[in-house]
PDB file as gemmi writes it, atoms N, CA and C in Angstrom:
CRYST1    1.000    1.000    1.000  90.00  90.00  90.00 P 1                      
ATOM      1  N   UNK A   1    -152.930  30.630  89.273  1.00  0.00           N  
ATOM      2  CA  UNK A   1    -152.001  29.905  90.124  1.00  0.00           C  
ATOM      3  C   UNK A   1    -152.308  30.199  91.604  1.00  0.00           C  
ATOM      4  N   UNK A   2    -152.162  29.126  92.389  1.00  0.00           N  
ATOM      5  CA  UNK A   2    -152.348  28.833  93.367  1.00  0.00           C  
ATOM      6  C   UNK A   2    -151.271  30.340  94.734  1.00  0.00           C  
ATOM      7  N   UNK A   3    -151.701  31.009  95.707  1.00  0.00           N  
ATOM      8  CA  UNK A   3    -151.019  31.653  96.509  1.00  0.00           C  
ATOM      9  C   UNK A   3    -150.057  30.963  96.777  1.00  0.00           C  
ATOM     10  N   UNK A   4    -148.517  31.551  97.213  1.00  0.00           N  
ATOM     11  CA  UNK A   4    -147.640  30.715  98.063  1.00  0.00           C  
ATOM     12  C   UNK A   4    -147.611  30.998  99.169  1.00  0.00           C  
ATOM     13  N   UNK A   5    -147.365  29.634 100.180  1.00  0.00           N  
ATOM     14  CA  UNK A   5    -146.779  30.397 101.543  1.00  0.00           C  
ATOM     15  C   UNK A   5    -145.582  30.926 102.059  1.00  0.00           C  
ATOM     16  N   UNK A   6    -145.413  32.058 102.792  1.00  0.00           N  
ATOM     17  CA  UNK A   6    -143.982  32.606 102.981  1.00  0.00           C  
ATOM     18  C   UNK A   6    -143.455  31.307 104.142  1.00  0.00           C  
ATOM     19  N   UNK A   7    -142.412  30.923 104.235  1.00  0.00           N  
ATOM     20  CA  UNK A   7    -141.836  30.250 105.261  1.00  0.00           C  
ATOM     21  C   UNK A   7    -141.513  31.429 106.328  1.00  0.00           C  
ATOM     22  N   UNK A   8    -141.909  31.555 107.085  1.00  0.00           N  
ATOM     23  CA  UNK A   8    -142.054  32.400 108.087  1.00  0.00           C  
ATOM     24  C   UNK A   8    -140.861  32.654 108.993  1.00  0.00           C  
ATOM     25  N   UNK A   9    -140.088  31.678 108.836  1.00  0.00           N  
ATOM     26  CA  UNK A   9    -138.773  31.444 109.953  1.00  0.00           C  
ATOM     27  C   UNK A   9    -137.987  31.989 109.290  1.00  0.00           C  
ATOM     28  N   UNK A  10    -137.475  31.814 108.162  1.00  0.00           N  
ATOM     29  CA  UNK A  10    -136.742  32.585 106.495  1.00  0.00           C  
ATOM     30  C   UNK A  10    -137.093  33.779 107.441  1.00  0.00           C  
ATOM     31  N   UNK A  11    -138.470  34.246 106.834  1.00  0.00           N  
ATOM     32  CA  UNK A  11    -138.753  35.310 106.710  1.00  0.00           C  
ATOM     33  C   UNK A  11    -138.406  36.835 107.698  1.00  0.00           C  
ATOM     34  N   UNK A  12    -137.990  35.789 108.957  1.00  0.00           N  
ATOM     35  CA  UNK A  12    -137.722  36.752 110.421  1.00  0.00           C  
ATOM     36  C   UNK A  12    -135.864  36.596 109.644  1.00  0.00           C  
ATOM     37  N   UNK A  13    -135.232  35.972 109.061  1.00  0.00           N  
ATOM     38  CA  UNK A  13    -133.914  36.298 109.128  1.00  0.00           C  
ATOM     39  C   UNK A  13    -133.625  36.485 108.116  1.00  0.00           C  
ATOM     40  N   UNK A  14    -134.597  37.475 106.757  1.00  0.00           N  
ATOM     41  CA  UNK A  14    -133.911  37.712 105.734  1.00  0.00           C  
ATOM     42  C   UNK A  14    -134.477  39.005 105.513  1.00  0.00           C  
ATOM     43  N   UNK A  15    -133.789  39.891 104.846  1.00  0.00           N  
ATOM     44  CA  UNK A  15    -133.965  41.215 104.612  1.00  0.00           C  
ATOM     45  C   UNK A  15    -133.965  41.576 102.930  1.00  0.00           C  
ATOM     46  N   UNK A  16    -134.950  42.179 102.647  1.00  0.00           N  
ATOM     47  CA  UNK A  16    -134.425  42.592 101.093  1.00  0.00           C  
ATOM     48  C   UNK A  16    -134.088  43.620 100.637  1.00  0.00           C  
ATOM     49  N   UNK A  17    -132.613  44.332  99.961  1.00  0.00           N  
ATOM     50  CA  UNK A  17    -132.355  45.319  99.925  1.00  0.00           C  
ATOM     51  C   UNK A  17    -133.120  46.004  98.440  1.00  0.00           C  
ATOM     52  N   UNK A  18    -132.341  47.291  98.820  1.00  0.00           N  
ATOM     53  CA  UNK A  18    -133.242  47.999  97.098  1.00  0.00           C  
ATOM     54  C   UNK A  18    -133.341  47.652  95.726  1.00  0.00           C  
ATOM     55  N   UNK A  19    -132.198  47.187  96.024  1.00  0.00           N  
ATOM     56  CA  UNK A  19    -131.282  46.458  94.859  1.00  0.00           C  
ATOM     57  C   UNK A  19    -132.181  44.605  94.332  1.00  0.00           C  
ATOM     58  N   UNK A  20    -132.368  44.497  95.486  1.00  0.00           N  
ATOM     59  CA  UNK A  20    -133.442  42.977  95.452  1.00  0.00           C  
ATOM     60  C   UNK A  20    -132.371  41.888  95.978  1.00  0.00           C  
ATOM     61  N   UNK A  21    -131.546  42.245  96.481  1.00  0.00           N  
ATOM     62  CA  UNK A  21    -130.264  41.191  96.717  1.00  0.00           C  
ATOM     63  C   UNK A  21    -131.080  40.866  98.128  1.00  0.00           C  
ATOM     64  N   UNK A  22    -130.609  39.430  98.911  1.00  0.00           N  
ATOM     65  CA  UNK A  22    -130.964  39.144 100.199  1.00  0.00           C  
ATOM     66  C   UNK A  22    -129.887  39.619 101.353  1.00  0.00           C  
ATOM     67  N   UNK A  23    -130.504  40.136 102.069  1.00  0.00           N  
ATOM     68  CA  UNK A  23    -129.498  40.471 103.360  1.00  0.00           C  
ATOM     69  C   UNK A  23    -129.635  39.671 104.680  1.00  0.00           C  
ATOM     70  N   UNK A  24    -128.452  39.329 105.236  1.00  0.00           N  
ATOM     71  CA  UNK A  24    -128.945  38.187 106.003  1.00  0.00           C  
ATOM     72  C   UNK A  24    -127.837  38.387 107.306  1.00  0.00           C  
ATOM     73  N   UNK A  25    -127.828  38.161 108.488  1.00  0.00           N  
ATOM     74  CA  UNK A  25    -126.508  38.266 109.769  1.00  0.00           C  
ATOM     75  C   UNK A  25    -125.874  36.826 109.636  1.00  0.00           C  
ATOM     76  N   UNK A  26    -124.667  36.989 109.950  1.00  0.00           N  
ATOM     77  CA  UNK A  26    -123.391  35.905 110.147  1.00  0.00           C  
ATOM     78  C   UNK A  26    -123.945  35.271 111.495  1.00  0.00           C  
ATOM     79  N   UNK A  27    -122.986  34.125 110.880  1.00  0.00           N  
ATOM     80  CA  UNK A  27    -123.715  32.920 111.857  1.00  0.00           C  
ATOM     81  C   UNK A  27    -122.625  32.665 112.896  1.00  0.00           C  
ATOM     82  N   UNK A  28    -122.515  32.259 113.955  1.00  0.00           N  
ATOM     83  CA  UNK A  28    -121.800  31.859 115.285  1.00  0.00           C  
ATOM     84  C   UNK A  28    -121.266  32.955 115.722  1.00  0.00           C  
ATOM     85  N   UNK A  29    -122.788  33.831 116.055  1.00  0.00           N  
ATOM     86  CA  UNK A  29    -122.500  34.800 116.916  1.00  0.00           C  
ATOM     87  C   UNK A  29    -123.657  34.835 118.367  1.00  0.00           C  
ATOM     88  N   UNK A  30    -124.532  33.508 118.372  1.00  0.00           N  
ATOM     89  CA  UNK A  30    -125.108  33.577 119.862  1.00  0.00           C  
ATOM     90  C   UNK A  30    -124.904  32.759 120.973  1.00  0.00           C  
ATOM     91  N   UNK A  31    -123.934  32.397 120.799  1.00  0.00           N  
ATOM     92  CA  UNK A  31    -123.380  31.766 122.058  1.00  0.00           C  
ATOM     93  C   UNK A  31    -121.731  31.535 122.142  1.00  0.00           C  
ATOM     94  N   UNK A  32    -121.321  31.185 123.604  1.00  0.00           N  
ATOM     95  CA  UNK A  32    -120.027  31.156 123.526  1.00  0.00           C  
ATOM     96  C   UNK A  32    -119.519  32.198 123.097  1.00  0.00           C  
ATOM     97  N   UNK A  33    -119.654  33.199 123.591  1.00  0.00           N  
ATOM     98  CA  UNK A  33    -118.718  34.956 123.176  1.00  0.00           C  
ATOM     99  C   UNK A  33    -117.653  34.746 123.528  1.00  0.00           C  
ATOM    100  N   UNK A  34    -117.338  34.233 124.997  1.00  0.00           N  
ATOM    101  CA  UNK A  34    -116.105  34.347 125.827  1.00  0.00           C  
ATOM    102  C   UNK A  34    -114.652  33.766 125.321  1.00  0.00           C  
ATOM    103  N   UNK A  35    -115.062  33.276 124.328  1.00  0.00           N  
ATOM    104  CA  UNK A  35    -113.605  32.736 124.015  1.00  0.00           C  
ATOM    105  C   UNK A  35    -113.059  33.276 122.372  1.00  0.00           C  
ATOM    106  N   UNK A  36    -114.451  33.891 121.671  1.00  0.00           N  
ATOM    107  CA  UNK A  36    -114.138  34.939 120.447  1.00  0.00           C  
ATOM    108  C   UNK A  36    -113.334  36.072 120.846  1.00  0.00           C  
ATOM    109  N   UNK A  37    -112.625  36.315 119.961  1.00  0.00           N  
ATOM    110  CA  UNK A  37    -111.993  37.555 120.413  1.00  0.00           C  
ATOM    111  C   UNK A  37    -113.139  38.918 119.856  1.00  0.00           C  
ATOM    112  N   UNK A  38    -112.652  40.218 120.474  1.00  0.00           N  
ATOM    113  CA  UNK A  38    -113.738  41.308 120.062  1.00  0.00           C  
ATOM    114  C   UNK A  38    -113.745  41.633 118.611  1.00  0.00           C  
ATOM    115  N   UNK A  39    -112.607  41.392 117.783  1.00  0.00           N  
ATOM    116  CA  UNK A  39    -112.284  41.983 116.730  1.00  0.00           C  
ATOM    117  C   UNK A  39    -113.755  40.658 115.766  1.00  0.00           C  
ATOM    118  N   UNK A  40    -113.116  39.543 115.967  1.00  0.00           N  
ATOM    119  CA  UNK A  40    -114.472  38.578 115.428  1.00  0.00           C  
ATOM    120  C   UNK A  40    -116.026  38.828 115.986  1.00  0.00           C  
ATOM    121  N   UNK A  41    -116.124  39.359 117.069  1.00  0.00           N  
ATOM    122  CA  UNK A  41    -117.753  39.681 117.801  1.00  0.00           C  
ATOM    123  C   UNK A  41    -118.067  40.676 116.724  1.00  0.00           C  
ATOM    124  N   UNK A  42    -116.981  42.203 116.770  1.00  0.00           N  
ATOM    125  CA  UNK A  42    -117.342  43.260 115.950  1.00  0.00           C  
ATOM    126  C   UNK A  42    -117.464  42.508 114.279  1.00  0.00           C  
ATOM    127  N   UNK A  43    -116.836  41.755 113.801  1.00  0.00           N  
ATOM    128  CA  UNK A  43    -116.945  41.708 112.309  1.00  0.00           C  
ATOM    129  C   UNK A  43    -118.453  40.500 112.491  1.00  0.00           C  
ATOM    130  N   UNK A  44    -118.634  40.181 113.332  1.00  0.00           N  
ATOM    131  CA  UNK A  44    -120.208  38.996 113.063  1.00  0.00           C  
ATOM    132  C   UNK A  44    -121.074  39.703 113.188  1.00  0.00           C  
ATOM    133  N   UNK A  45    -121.249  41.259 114.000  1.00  0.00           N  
ATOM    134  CA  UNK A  45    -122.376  42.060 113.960  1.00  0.00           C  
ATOM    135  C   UNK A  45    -123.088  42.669 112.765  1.00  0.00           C  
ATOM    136  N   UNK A  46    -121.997  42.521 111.682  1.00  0.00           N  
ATOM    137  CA  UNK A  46    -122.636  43.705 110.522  1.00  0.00           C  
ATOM    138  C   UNK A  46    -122.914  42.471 109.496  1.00  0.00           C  
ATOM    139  N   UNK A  47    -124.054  43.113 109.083  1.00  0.00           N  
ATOM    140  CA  UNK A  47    -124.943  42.704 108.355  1.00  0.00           C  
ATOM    141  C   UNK A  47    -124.328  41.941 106.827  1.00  0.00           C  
ATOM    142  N   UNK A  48    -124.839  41.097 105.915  1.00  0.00           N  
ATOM    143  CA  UNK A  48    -123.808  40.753 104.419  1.00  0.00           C  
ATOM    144  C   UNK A  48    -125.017  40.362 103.888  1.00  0.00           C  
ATOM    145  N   UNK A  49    -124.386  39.987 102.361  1.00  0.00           N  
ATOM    146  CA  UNK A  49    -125.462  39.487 101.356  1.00  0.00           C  
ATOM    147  C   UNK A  49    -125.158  37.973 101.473  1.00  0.00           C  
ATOM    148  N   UNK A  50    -126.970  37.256 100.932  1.00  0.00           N  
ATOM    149  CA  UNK A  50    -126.927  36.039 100.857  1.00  0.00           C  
ATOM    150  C   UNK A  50    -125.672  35.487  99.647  1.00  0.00           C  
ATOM    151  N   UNK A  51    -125.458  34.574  99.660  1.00  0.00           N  
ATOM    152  CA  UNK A  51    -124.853  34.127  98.460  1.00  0.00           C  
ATOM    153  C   UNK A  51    -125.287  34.090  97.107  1.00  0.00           C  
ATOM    154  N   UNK A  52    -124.987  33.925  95.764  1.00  0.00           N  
ATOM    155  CA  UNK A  52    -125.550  34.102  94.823  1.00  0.00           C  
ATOM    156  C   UNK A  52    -126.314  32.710  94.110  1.00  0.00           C  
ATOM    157  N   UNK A  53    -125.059  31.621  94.698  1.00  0.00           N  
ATOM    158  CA  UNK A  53    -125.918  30.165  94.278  1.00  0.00           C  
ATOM    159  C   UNK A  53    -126.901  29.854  95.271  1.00  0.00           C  
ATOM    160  N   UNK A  54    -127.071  30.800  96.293  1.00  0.00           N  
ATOM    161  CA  UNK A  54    -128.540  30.047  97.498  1.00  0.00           C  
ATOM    162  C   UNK A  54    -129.473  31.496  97.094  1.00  0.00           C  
ATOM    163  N   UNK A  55    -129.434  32.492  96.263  1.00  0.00           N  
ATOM    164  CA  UNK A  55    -130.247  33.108  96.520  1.00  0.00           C  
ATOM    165  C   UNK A  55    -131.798  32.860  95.596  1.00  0.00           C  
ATOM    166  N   UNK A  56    -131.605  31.759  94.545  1.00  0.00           N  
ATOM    167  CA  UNK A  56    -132.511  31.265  93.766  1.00  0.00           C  
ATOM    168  C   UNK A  56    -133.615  30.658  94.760  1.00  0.00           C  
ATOM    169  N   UNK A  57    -133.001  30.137  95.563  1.00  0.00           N  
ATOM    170  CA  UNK A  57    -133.522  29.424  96.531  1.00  0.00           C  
ATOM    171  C   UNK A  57    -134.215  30.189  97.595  1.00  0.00           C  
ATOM    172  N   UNK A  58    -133.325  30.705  98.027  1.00  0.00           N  
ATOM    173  CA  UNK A  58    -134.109  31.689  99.249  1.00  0.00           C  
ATOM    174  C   UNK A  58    -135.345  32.460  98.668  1.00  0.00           C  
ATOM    175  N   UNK A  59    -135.281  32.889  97.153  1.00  0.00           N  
ATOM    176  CA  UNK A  59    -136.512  34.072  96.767  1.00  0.00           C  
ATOM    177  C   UNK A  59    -137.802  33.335  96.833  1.00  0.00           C  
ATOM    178  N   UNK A  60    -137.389  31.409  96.156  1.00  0.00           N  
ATOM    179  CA  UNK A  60    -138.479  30.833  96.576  1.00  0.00           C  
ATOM    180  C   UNK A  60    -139.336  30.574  97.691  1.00  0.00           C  
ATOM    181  N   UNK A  61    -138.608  30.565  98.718  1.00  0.00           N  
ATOM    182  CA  UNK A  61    -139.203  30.449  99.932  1.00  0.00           C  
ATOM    183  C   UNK A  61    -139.469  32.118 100.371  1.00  0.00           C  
ATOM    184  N   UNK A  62    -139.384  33.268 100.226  1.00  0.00           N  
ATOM    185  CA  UNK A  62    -139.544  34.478 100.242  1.00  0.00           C  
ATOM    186  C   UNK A  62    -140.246  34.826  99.302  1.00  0.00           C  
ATOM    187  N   UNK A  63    -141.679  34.375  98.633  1.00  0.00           N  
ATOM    188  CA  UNK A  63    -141.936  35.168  97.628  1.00  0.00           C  
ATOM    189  C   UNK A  63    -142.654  36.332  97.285  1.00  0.00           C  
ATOM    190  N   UNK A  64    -143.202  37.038  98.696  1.00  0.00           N  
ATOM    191  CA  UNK A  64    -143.661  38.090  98.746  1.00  0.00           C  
ATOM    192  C   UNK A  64    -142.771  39.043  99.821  1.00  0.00           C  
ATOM    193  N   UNK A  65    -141.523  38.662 100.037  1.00  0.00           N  
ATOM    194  CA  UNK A  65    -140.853  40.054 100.523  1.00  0.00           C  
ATOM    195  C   UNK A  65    -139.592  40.463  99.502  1.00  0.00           C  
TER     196      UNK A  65                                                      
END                                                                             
């Protein structure tokens, strides 16, 4: 079988933990701060897992990390 290619853009925003689950940062946190409050800035900083129905998907396009 033919090599795959990694999608490269995926690849800068997904993380794989030990476990093999995808780790990935929350979204609408780079622009427009000023009107989030801090308590929402602090909870968009920390890190979460992909979902479980997109992660079939994501491994495809990730298949060597």
């Amino acid at each position: 079988m033919a090599k795959l290619k990694t999608k490269k853009a995926a690849a800068k925003r997904f993380k794989v933990t030990a476990s093999g689950k995808l780790k990935r940062s929350k979204a609408y946190k780079s622009h427009i701060l000023t009107k989030k409050t801090t308590k929402r800035k602090r909870n968009l900083r920390k890190a979460t897992m992909t979902d479980s129905t997109n992660e079939k998907v994501m491994k495809k396009i990730l298949p060597y990390i």
